[in-house]
GROMACS .gro file of C-alpha atoms in nm:
model
  423
    1MET     CA    1  -3.767  -1.138  -7.508
    2SER     CA    2  -3.642  -0.887  -7.754
    3ASP     CA    3  -3.954  -0.774  -7.957
    4VAL     CA    4  -4.339  -0.715  -7.866
    5PHE     CA    5  -4.612  -0.648  -8.073
    6VAL     CA    6  -4.885  -0.486  -7.885
    7GLN     CA    7  -5.231  -0.525  -8.036
    8PRO     CA    8  -5.555  -0.299  -8.032
    9VAL     CA    9  -5.697  -0.238  -7.714
   10ARG     CA   10  -6.094  -0.108  -7.645
   11GLY     CA   11  -6.140   0.004  -7.274
   12PHE     CA   12  -5.759  -0.095  -7.120
   13SER     CA   13  -5.927  -0.093  -6.770
   14ARG     CA   14  -5.652  -0.245  -6.472
   15THR     CA   15  -5.637  -0.208  -6.084
   16ILE     CA   16  -5.298  -0.218  -6.034
   17GLU     CA   17  -5.001  -0.186  -5.756
   18CYS     CA   18  -4.790   0.148  -5.855
   19PRO     CA   19  -4.428   0.004  -5.963
   20PRO     CA   20  -4.163   0.122  -5.697
   21ASP     CA   21  -4.026   0.489  -5.687
   22LYS     CA   22  -3.680   0.458  -5.893
   23SER     CA   23  -3.556   0.791  -5.754
   24ILE     CA   24  -3.616   0.712  -5.384
   25THR     CA   25  -3.521   0.356  -5.383
   26HIS     CA   26  -3.164   0.480  -5.564
   27ARG     CA   27  -3.165   0.752  -5.240
   28ALA     CA   28  -3.280   0.484  -4.960
   29ILE     CA   29  -2.997   0.221  -5.053
   30LEU     CA   30  -2.733   0.471  -5.153
   31PHE     CA   31  -2.803   0.730  -4.792
   32ASN     CA   32  -2.850   0.416  -4.589
   33ALA     CA   33  -2.517   0.221  -4.686
   34ALA     CA   34  -2.329   0.575  -4.605
   35ALA     CA   35  -2.454   0.549  -4.307
   36ASN     CA   36  -2.326   0.354  -3.960
   37GLY     CA   37  -2.559   0.078  -3.879
   38LYS     CA   38  -2.831  -0.144  -3.996
   39SER     CA   39  -3.180  -0.073  -4.193
   40GLU     CA   40  -3.381  -0.193  -4.377
   41VAL     CA   41  -3.584  -0.038  -4.753
   42LYS     CA   42  -3.887  -0.238  -4.802
   43GLY     CA   43  -4.080  -0.204  -5.117
   44ILE     CA   44  -3.791  -0.129  -5.347
   45LEU     CA   45  -3.785  -0.129  -5.723
   46THR     CA   46  -3.538  -0.440  -5.847
   47GLY     CA   47  -3.522  -0.268  -6.215
   48GLU     CA   48  -3.110  -0.245  -6.367
   49ASP     CA   49  -3.071   0.136  -6.233
   50CYS     CA   50  -3.152   0.072  -5.883
   51LEU     CA   51  -2.894  -0.279  -5.902
   52SER     CA   52  -2.636  -0.059  -6.078
   53THR     CA   53  -2.682   0.142  -5.729
   54ILE     CA   54  -2.658  -0.174  -5.501
   55ASP     CA   55  -2.361  -0.333  -5.663
   56CYS     CA   56  -2.156   0.062  -5.659
   57MET     CA   57  -2.265   0.052  -5.257
   58ARG     CA   58  -2.122  -0.354  -5.198
   59ALA     CA   59  -1.795  -0.241  -5.392
   60LEU     CA   60  -1.770   0.030  -5.130
   61GLY     CA   61  -1.795  -0.198  -4.881
   62ALA     CA   62  -2.150  -0.223  -4.723
   63THR     CA   63  -2.382  -0.504  -4.684
   64VAL     CA   64  -2.667  -0.509  -4.913
   65GLU     CA   65  -2.896  -0.825  -4.910
   66ILE     CA   66  -3.191  -0.833  -5.145
   67VAL     CA   67  -3.495  -1.044  -5.006
   68GLY     CA   68  -3.804  -1.028  -5.222
   69ASN     CA   69  -3.868  -0.645  -5.239
   70THR     CA   70  -3.671  -0.573  -4.904
   71ALA     CA   71  -3.273  -0.449  -4.900
   72ARG     CA   72  -3.148  -0.539  -4.582
   73ILE     CA   73  -2.833  -0.308  -4.539
   74THR     CA   74  -2.547  -0.254  -4.309
   75GLY     CA   75  -2.359   0.075  -4.392
   76THR     CA   76  -2.031   0.182  -4.364
   77GLN     CA   77  -1.915   0.548  -4.365
   78ARG     CA   78  -1.529   0.418  -4.441
   79PHE     CA   79  -1.529   0.302  -4.826
   80ARG     CA   80  -1.260   0.118  -4.993
   81SER     CA   81  -1.132   0.223  -5.339
   82ALA     CA   82  -1.265   0.019  -5.612
   83PRO     CA   83  -1.395   0.072  -5.930
   84LEU     CA   84  -1.762   0.133  -5.976
   85TYR     CA   85  -1.990   0.039  -6.274
   86ALA     CA   86  -2.310   0.199  -6.315
   87GLY     CA   87  -2.481   0.076  -6.623
   88ASN     CA   88  -2.680   0.326  -6.745
   89SER     CA   89  -2.794   0.507  -6.398
   90GLY     CA   90  -2.741   0.866  -6.438
   91THR     CA   91  -2.909   0.898  -6.075
   92THR     CA   92  -2.614   0.642  -5.955
   93MET     CA   93  -2.329   0.792  -6.076
   94ARG     CA   94  -2.384   1.189  -6.042
   95LEU     CA   95  -2.478   1.108  -5.709
   96LEU     CA   96  -2.193   0.913  -5.583
   97CYS     CA   97  -1.960   1.141  -5.727
   98GLY     CA   98  -2.097   1.415  -5.472
   99LEU     CA   99  -2.105   1.092  -5.170
  100LEU     CA  100  -1.750   1.007  -5.255
  101ALA     CA  101  -1.592   1.348  -5.309
  102ALA     CA  102  -1.507   1.405  -4.958
  103LYS     CA  103  -1.368   1.043  -4.846
  104GLN     CA  104  -1.046   0.898  -4.831
  105GLY     CA  105  -0.980   0.753  -5.155
  106GLU     CA  106  -0.981   0.735  -5.491
  107TRP     CA  107  -1.266   0.550  -5.768
  108THR     CA  108  -1.331   0.508  -6.109
  109LEU     CA  109  -1.686   0.485  -6.239
  110SER     CA  110  -1.772   0.428  -6.554
  111GLY     CA  111  -2.113   0.335  -6.732
  112ASP     CA  112  -2.285   0.214  -7.073
  113GLU     CA  113  -2.241   0.369  -7.398
  114SER     CA  114  -2.546   0.546  -7.337
  115LEU     CA  115  -2.388   0.726  -7.000
  116SER     CA  116  -2.071   0.764  -7.116
  117ALA     CA  117  -2.246   1.035  -7.379
  118ARG     CA  118  -2.443   1.211  -7.101
  119PRO     CA  119  -2.324   1.543  -6.976
  120MET     CA  120  -2.098   1.525  -6.626
  121ARG     CA  121  -2.002   1.860  -6.632
  122ARG     CA  122  -2.270   1.976  -6.397
  123ILE     CA  123  -2.165   1.748  -6.154
  124THR     CA  124  -1.775   1.800  -6.194
  125HIS     CA  125  -1.781   2.185  -6.209
  126PRO     CA  126  -1.979   2.254  -5.840
  127LEU     CA  127  -1.772   1.964  -5.652
  128GLU     CA  128  -1.459   2.139  -5.802
  129GLN     CA  129  -1.576   2.498  -5.658
  130MET     CA  130  -1.548   2.284  -5.347
  131GLY     CA  131  -1.215   2.182  -5.375
  132GLY     CA  132  -1.341   1.862  -5.483
  133MET     CA  133  -1.138   1.645  -5.737
  134VAL     CA  134  -1.319   1.487  -6.024
  135LEU     CA  135  -1.163   1.385  -6.327
  136SER     CA  136  -1.363   1.362  -6.672
  137GLN     CA  137  -1.322   1.275  -7.005
  138ASN     CA  138  -1.386   1.597  -7.163
  139GLY     CA  139  -1.699   1.637  -6.974
  140HIS     CA  140  -1.796   1.241  -6.965
  141ALA     CA  141  -1.761   0.934  -6.793
  142PRO     CA  142  -1.546   0.746  -6.665
  143LEU     CA  143  -1.484   1.005  -6.359
  144THR     CA  144  -1.209   0.922  -6.153
  145VAL     CA  145  -1.268   1.063  -5.826
  146ARG     CA  146  -1.004   1.137  -5.549
  147GLY     CA  147  -1.152   1.231  -5.205
  148THR     CA  148  -1.014   1.538  -5.063
  149GLN     CA  149  -1.077   1.787  -4.824
  150LEU     CA  150  -1.388   2.021  -4.952
  151HIS     CA  151  -1.536   2.345  -4.814
  152GLY     CA  152  -1.861   2.474  -4.871
  153ILE     CA  153  -2.020   2.721  -5.088
  154ARG     CA  154  -2.323   2.906  -5.248
  155TYR     CA  155  -2.419   2.713  -5.573
  156GLU     CA  156  -2.651   2.829  -5.784
  157MET     CA  157  -2.769   2.547  -6.014
  158PRO     CA  158  -2.804   2.676  -6.395
  159VAL     CA  159  -3.036   2.426  -6.509
  160ALA     CA  160  -3.301   2.226  -6.277
  161SER     CA  161  -3.188   1.875  -6.167
  162ALA     CA  162  -3.243   1.692  -5.887
  163GLN     CA  163  -2.932   1.471  -5.957
  164VAL     CA  164  -2.722   1.795  -5.912
  165LYS     CA  165  -2.870   1.929  -5.622
  166SER     CA  166  -2.856   1.611  -5.428
  167ALA     CA  167  -2.444   1.603  -5.543
  168VAL     CA  168  -2.399   1.882  -5.398
  169LEU     CA  169  -2.527   1.813  -5.028
  170LEU     CA  170  -2.375   1.476  -5.045
  171ALA     CA  171  -2.093   1.645  -5.086
  172ALA     CA  172  -2.179   1.931  -4.865
  173LEU     CA  173  -2.200   1.690  -4.544
  174GLY     CA  174  -1.852   1.609  -4.570
  175ALA     CA  175  -1.748   1.963  -4.645
  176TYR     CA  176  -1.649   2.267  -4.354
  177GLY     CA  177  -1.838   2.545  -4.388
  178THR     CA  178  -2.221   2.564  -4.508
  179THR     CA  179  -2.311   2.513  -4.873
  180GLN     CA  180  -2.596   2.663  -4.992
  181VAL     CA  181  -2.742   2.533  -5.327
  182VAL     CA  182  -3.003   2.803  -5.495
  183GLU     CA  183  -3.234   2.627  -5.726
  184CYS     CA  184  -3.370   2.854  -6.047
  185GLU     CA  185  -3.706   2.588  -6.077
  186PRO     CA  186  -3.822   2.364  -5.805
  187THR     CA  187  -3.673   1.985  -5.831
  188ARG     CA  188  -3.807   1.690  -5.684
  189ASN     CA  189  -3.684   1.680  -5.321
  190HIS     CA  190  -3.695   1.307  -5.228
  191THR     CA  191  -3.301   1.377  -5.136
  192GLU     CA  192  -3.403   1.642  -4.885
  193ILE     CA  193  -3.684   1.478  -4.730
  194LEU     CA  194  -3.474   1.159  -4.699
  195LEU     CA  195  -3.144   1.339  -4.564
  196GLU     CA  196  -3.358   1.503  -4.300
  197GLN     CA  197  -3.530   1.184  -4.162
  198MET     CA  198  -3.171   1.015  -4.152
  199GLY     CA  199  -3.092   1.297  -3.881
  200VAL     CA  200  -2.946   1.601  -4.115
  201ARG     CA  201  -3.042   1.939  -4.038
  202ILE     CA  202  -3.129   2.153  -4.373
  203SER     CA  203  -3.267   2.491  -4.341
  204ARG     CA  204  -3.458   2.651  -4.662
  205GLU     CA  205  -3.512   2.976  -4.767
  206GLN     CA  206  -3.775   3.046  -5.060
  207ASN     CA  207  -3.570   2.860  -5.344
  208ALA     CA  208  -3.240   2.812  -5.112
  209LEU     CA  209  -3.131   2.483  -4.921
  210SER     CA  210  -2.817   2.555  -4.671
  211LEU     CA  211  -2.672   2.226  -4.491
  212GLN     CA  212  -2.384   2.287  -4.220
  213GLY     CA  213  -2.084   2.062  -4.303
  214GLY     CA  214  -1.944   1.769  -4.074
  215GLN     CA  215  -2.288   1.588  -4.025
  216SER     CA  216  -2.333   1.213  -4.022
  217LEU     CA  217  -2.583   0.997  -4.150
  218SER     CA  218  -2.827   0.805  -3.892
  219PRO     CA  219  -3.000   0.474  -4.065
  220VAL     CA  220  -3.336   0.511  -4.107
  221CYS     CA  221  -3.599   0.190  -4.215
  222VAL     CA  222  -3.778   0.349  -4.506
  223THR     CA  223  -4.081   0.196  -4.752
  224VAL     CA  224  -4.085   0.323  -5.102
  225ALA     CA  225  -4.321   0.520  -5.255
  226GLY     CA  226  -4.500   0.392  -5.567
  227ASP     CA  227  -4.312   0.614  -5.886
  228ILE     CA  228  -4.587   0.863  -6.028
  229SER     CA  229  -4.359   0.848  -6.332
  230SER     CA  230  -4.419   0.507  -6.372
  231ALA     CA  231  -4.789   0.475  -6.313
  232ALA     CA  232  -4.850   0.806  -6.624
  233PHE     CA  233  -4.799   0.483  -6.844
  234PRO     CA  234  -5.096   0.252  -6.733
  235LEU     CA  235  -5.289   0.625  -6.685
  236VAL     CA  236  -5.285   0.784  -7.014
  237CYS     CA  237  -5.306   0.449  -7.156
  238GLY     CA  238  -5.699   0.376  -7.004
  239LEU     CA  239  -5.756   0.762  -7.122
  240VAL     CA  240  -5.681   0.669  -7.489
  241THR     CA  241  -5.818   0.311  -7.472
  242GLY     CA  242  -6.167   0.441  -7.341
  243GLY     CA  243  -6.102   0.269  -7.047
  244VAL     CA  244  -6.083   0.305  -6.636
  245VAL     CA  245  -5.754   0.255  -6.470
  246THR     CA  246  -5.706   0.280  -6.066
  247VAL     CA  247  -5.320   0.248  -5.978
  248LYS     CA  248  -5.266   0.193  -5.598
  249ASN     CA  249  -4.967   0.370  -5.431
  250VAL     CA  250  -4.886   0.659  -5.602
  251GLY     CA  251  -4.615   0.868  -5.530
  252LEU     CA  252  -4.784   1.190  -5.473
  253ASN     CA  253  -4.516   1.456  -5.352
  254PRO     CA  254  -4.602   1.765  -5.518
  255THR     CA  255  -4.250   1.802  -5.730
  256ARG     CA  256  -4.373   1.536  -5.840
  257THR     CA  257  -4.738   1.540  -5.975
  258GLY     CA  258  -4.698   1.759  -6.265
  259LEU     CA  259  -4.906   1.493  -6.453
  260LEU     CA  260  -5.180   1.524  -6.236
  261GLU     CA  261  -5.176   1.892  -6.330
  262VAL     CA  262  -5.168   1.825  -6.693
  263PHE     CA  263  -5.494   1.613  -6.641
  264ASP     CA  264  -5.650   1.903  -6.468
  265SER     CA  265  -5.584   2.125  -6.775
  266VAL     CA  266  -5.704   1.859  -7.025
  267GLY     CA  267  -6.007   1.814  -6.820
  268VAL     CA  268  -5.946   1.487  -6.726
  269ALA     CA  269  -6.165   1.284  -6.501
  270TYR     CA  270  -5.972   1.160  -6.244
  271GLU     CA  271  -5.994   1.025  -5.854
  272VAL     CA  272  -5.760   1.076  -5.580
  273SER     CA  273  -5.799   0.827  -5.230
  274ASP     CA  274  -5.659   0.652  -4.966
  275VAL     CA  275  -5.418   0.951  -4.933
  276ARG     CA  276  -5.162   0.905  -4.637
  277THR     CA  277  -4.782   0.999  -4.521
  278SER     CA  278  -4.512   0.779  -4.444
  279GLY     CA  279  -4.159   0.888  -4.377
  280GLY     CA  280  -4.213   1.237  -4.552
  281GLU     CA  281  -4.378   1.137  -4.840
  282LYS     CA  282  -4.720   1.082  -4.955
  283THR     CA  283  -4.884   0.815  -5.143
  284GLY     CA  284  -5.271   0.781  -5.268
  285THR     CA  285  -5.468   0.577  -5.519
  286VAL     CA  286  -5.517   0.723  -5.851
  287THR     CA  287  -5.826   0.611  -6.077
  288VAL     CA  288  -5.848   0.800  -6.395
  289LYS     CA  289  -6.178   0.745  -6.648
  290ASN     CA  290  -6.251   0.808  -6.996
  291SER     CA  291  -6.376   1.159  -7.026
  292GLY     CA  292  -6.402   1.242  -7.415
  293HIS     CA  293  -6.145   1.416  -7.614
  294GLY     CA  294  -6.002   1.702  -7.361
  295ARG     CA  295  -5.849   2.040  -7.478
  296GLY     CA  296  -5.469   2.057  -7.557
  297PHE     CA  297  -5.224   2.121  -7.281
  298SER     CA  298  -4.901   2.383  -7.273
  299ILE     CA  299  -4.607   2.246  -7.073
  300GLY     CA  300  -4.332   2.504  -7.013
  301LYS     CA  301  -4.042   2.581  -6.732
  302GLN     CA  302  -4.244   2.587  -6.423
  303ILE     CA  303  -4.393   2.267  -6.423
  304MET     CA  304  -4.153   2.074  -6.659
  305PRO     CA  305  -3.933   1.974  -6.357
  306ARG     CA  306  -4.258   1.793  -6.197
  307LEU     CA  307  -4.323   1.584  -6.497
  308ILE     CA  308  -4.001   1.543  -6.717
  309ASP     CA  309  -4.020   1.171  -6.719
  310GLU     CA  310  -4.360   1.173  -6.834
  311ILE     CA  311  -4.306   1.378  -7.168
  312PRO     CA  312  -4.339   1.090  -7.432
  313VAL     CA  313  -4.667   0.933  -7.318
  314LEU     CA  314  -4.827   1.258  -7.269
  315ALA     CA  315  -4.726   1.357  -7.597
  316VAL     CA  316  -4.913   0.990  -7.702
  317LEU     CA  317  -5.216   1.157  -7.494
  318ALA     CA  318  -5.218   1.504  -7.693
  319CYS     CA  319  -5.256   1.291  -8.052
  320PHE     CA  320  -5.618   1.214  -7.884
  321LEU     CA  321  -5.688   1.563  -7.782
  322GLY     CA  322  -5.924   1.835  -7.975
  323SER     CA  323  -5.662   2.110  -7.987
  324GLU     CA  324  -5.293   2.206  -8.026
  325SER     CA  325  -5.027   2.055  -7.724
  326VAL     CA  326  -4.736   2.248  -7.724
  327ILE     CA  327  -4.411   2.127  -7.445
  328THR     CA  328  -4.130   2.406  -7.433
  329ASP     CA  329  -3.834   2.428  -7.221
  330ALA     CA  330  -3.781   2.075  -7.238
  331HIS     CA  331  -3.394   2.067  -7.304
  332GLU     CA  332  -3.325   1.829  -7.015
  333LEU     CA  333  -3.507   1.543  -7.225
  334LYS     CA  334  -3.228   1.625  -7.517
  335VAL     CA  335  -2.924   1.414  -7.203
  336LYS     CA  336  -3.181   1.175  -7.099
  337GLU     CA  337  -3.091   0.825  -7.197
  338SER     CA  338  -3.173   0.898  -7.533
  339ASN     CA  339  -3.245   1.253  -7.727
  340ARG     CA  340  -3.585   1.188  -7.612
  341ILE     CA  341  -3.738   1.522  -7.774
  342ALA     CA  342  -3.672   1.406  -8.115
  343ALA     CA  343  -3.723   1.024  -8.015
  344THR     CA  344  -4.086   1.155  -7.933
  345VAL     CA  345  -4.171   1.301  -8.226
  346ARG     CA  346  -4.023   1.037  -8.429
  347LEU     CA  347  -4.258   0.811  -8.223
  348ILE     CA  348  -4.537   1.039  -8.259
  349ARG     CA  349  -4.505   1.040  -8.673
  350ALA     CA  350  -4.403   0.645  -8.683
  351PHE     CA  351  -4.815   0.566  -8.554
  352GLY     CA  352  -4.946   0.823  -8.787
  353GLY     CA  353  -4.952   1.142  -8.575
  354ILE     CA  354  -4.886   1.502  -8.613
  355ALA     CA  355  -4.555   1.659  -8.441
  356GLU     CA  356  -4.261   1.896  -8.498
  357GLU     CA  357  -3.994   1.959  -8.331
  358THR     CA  358  -3.897   2.298  -8.192
  359GLU     CA  359  -3.563   2.417  -8.032
  360SER     CA  360  -3.669   2.298  -7.694
  361GLY     CA  361  -3.963   2.062  -7.711
  362MET     CA  362  -4.247   1.985  -7.971
  363VAL     CA  363  -4.586   2.055  -8.080
  364ILE     CA  364  -4.858   1.830  -8.135
  365SER     CA  365  -5.113   1.881  -8.348
  366PRO     CA  366  -5.526   1.662  -8.335
  367SER     CA  367  -5.504   1.371  -8.568
  368GLY     CA  368  -5.791   1.217  -8.412
  369GLY     CA  369  -5.586   0.908  -8.267
  370LEU     CA  370  -5.301   0.676  -8.456
  371GLN     CA  371  -5.326   0.457  -8.744
  372GLY     CA  372  -5.025   0.208  -8.570
  373GLY     CA  373  -4.906  -0.042  -8.824
  374CYS     CA  374  -4.557   0.007  -8.759
  375THR     CA  375  -4.175  -0.132  -8.583
  376PHE     CA  376  -4.051   0.127  -8.291
  377HIS     CA  377  -3.680   0.117  -8.210
  378PRO     CA  378  -3.663   0.281  -7.856
  379ALA     CA  379  -3.293   0.267  -7.858
  380GLY     CA  380  -3.257   0.108  -7.509
  381ASP     CA  381  -3.471   0.383  -7.322
  382HIS     CA  382  -3.732   0.271  -7.096
  383ARG     CA  383  -3.972   0.518  -7.123
  384MET     CA  384  -3.979   0.563  -7.502
  385ALA     CA  385  -4.066   0.207  -7.502
  386MET     CA  386  -4.335   0.233  -7.278
  387ALA     CA  387  -4.491   0.508  -7.432
  388ALA     CA  388  -4.458   0.312  -7.779
  389ALA     CA  389  -4.673   0.048  -7.625
  390VAL     CA  390  -4.916   0.274  -7.498
  391ALA     CA  391  -4.898   0.437  -7.867
  392ALA     CA  392  -4.924   0.108  -8.013
  393ALA     CA  393  -5.246  -0.026  -7.767
  394ALA     CA  394  -5.419   0.310  -7.891
  395SER     CA  395  -5.371   0.259  -8.249
  396LYS     CA  396  -5.601   0.091  -8.513
  397GLN     CA  397  -5.286  -0.158  -8.586
  398GLY     CA  398  -5.086  -0.202  -8.321
  399GLY     CA  399  -4.741  -0.187  -8.328
  400ARG     CA  400  -4.391  -0.335  -8.267
  401VAL     CA  401  -4.168  -0.259  -8.012
  402CYS     CA  402  -3.785  -0.378  -8.056
  403GLY     CA  403  -3.570  -0.426  -7.756
  404ALA     CA  404  -3.892  -0.446  -7.519
  405GLU     CA  405  -3.638  -0.554  -7.225
  406CYS     CA  406  -3.548  -0.217  -7.213
  407VAL     CA  407  -3.866  -0.171  -6.969
  408ARG     CA  408  -3.674  -0.316  -6.643
  409VAL     CA  409  -3.461  -0.043  -6.585
  410SER     CA  410  -3.848   0.146  -6.425
  411TYR     CA  411  -4.119  -0.117  -6.501
  412PRO     CA  412  -3.981  -0.452  -6.454
  413ASP     CA  413  -4.393  -0.630  -6.506
  414PHE     CA  414  -4.457  -0.354  -6.742
  415TRP     CA  415  -4.540  -0.601  -7.036
  416GLN     CA  416  -4.719  -0.867  -6.818
  417MET     CA  417  -4.960  -0.518  -6.658
  418LEU     CA  418  -4.985  -0.412  -7.040
  419ALA     CA  419  -5.132  -0.818  -7.116
  420GLY     CA  420  -5.320  -0.842  -6.770
  421GLU     CA  421  -5.093  -1.128  -6.657
  422ARG     CA  422  -5.070  -1.164  -6.275
  423THR     CA  423  -4.680  -1.055  -6.109
   0.00000   0.00000   0.00000
């Protein structure tokens, strides 16, 4: 599957299971593989990024057996030295740097061309402050980690990044003294939730997290919640084509529900039902119904960490709204799998919408819909490919998405879901 042509759709309506959460899958496998003992992680995402984490933990000496959508893990706290390939997964590379920094051994972490272009100083800098030894190629991968004794620090994060926060907290487990991480804006908290489930004591005071070193991880069985970032694509597709979409098992962690806040501001009619909590993570069923052309939205610094991955598809939604939509403080989009600010503006314009790039985001003007009849190259970025598919489905003439297989990173069954096939 190289290219996919998406036909125009009227009234896109589906009832589907939400794809498993990528962030939680990474952490549940990585943390349990670093704990002494056996565990099971059920409902995992078997996308390419998470498979990179599995391969790396196996290379370090853990046993990870995949049976259907369950990972059966026998962890180890003594890692063997080995080359580690993270593929396109920034989460894998950054979290592993923190985990390995206080271990005995030496590891070289590499990735594909896209990952090798992404910034790694945000990880190496705090680890070096803790006494760690992480060598980079001018701030980029490949990275060489030489395990050493670390000490606790107070680290005020200059960027809102759950990956940076997680790397420092993992390093703090093997450090002496207390490490405090101060967030500039709240970021997704899956790491803290899972660490506490595994017996780690973390204290919170406003925007600061403190962790005493010398704590170990106890294995814990986990059922992975659904990924609201992935759910955003069918939900928005239903809105812009006049359909009704229900997605079950959507993760409703408050650090991830910026999408629903945007729906509220726009005036989207949606319902959340069957809410439950498992392992500290809240899930539920989300149903959206076409509610006409609502008002434009404004997305800025405070909400950005709660919907950073949803920006491309929200930009598609903005084309169908009745007033201007403004996105600011989205600098992090420039260092994702692609420069998603530039790519999103290019996407909107390709399909006949009106969008202007700004220094930290974009402005999207109402265009009464999208024309389509174009070909879009997502440059290997899964979120851009899925946003293009939603734009094509909602357009008058449809559109072609090149390199469509890249969606396997986060939503392996995306094209089947879009076509209404059983998976």
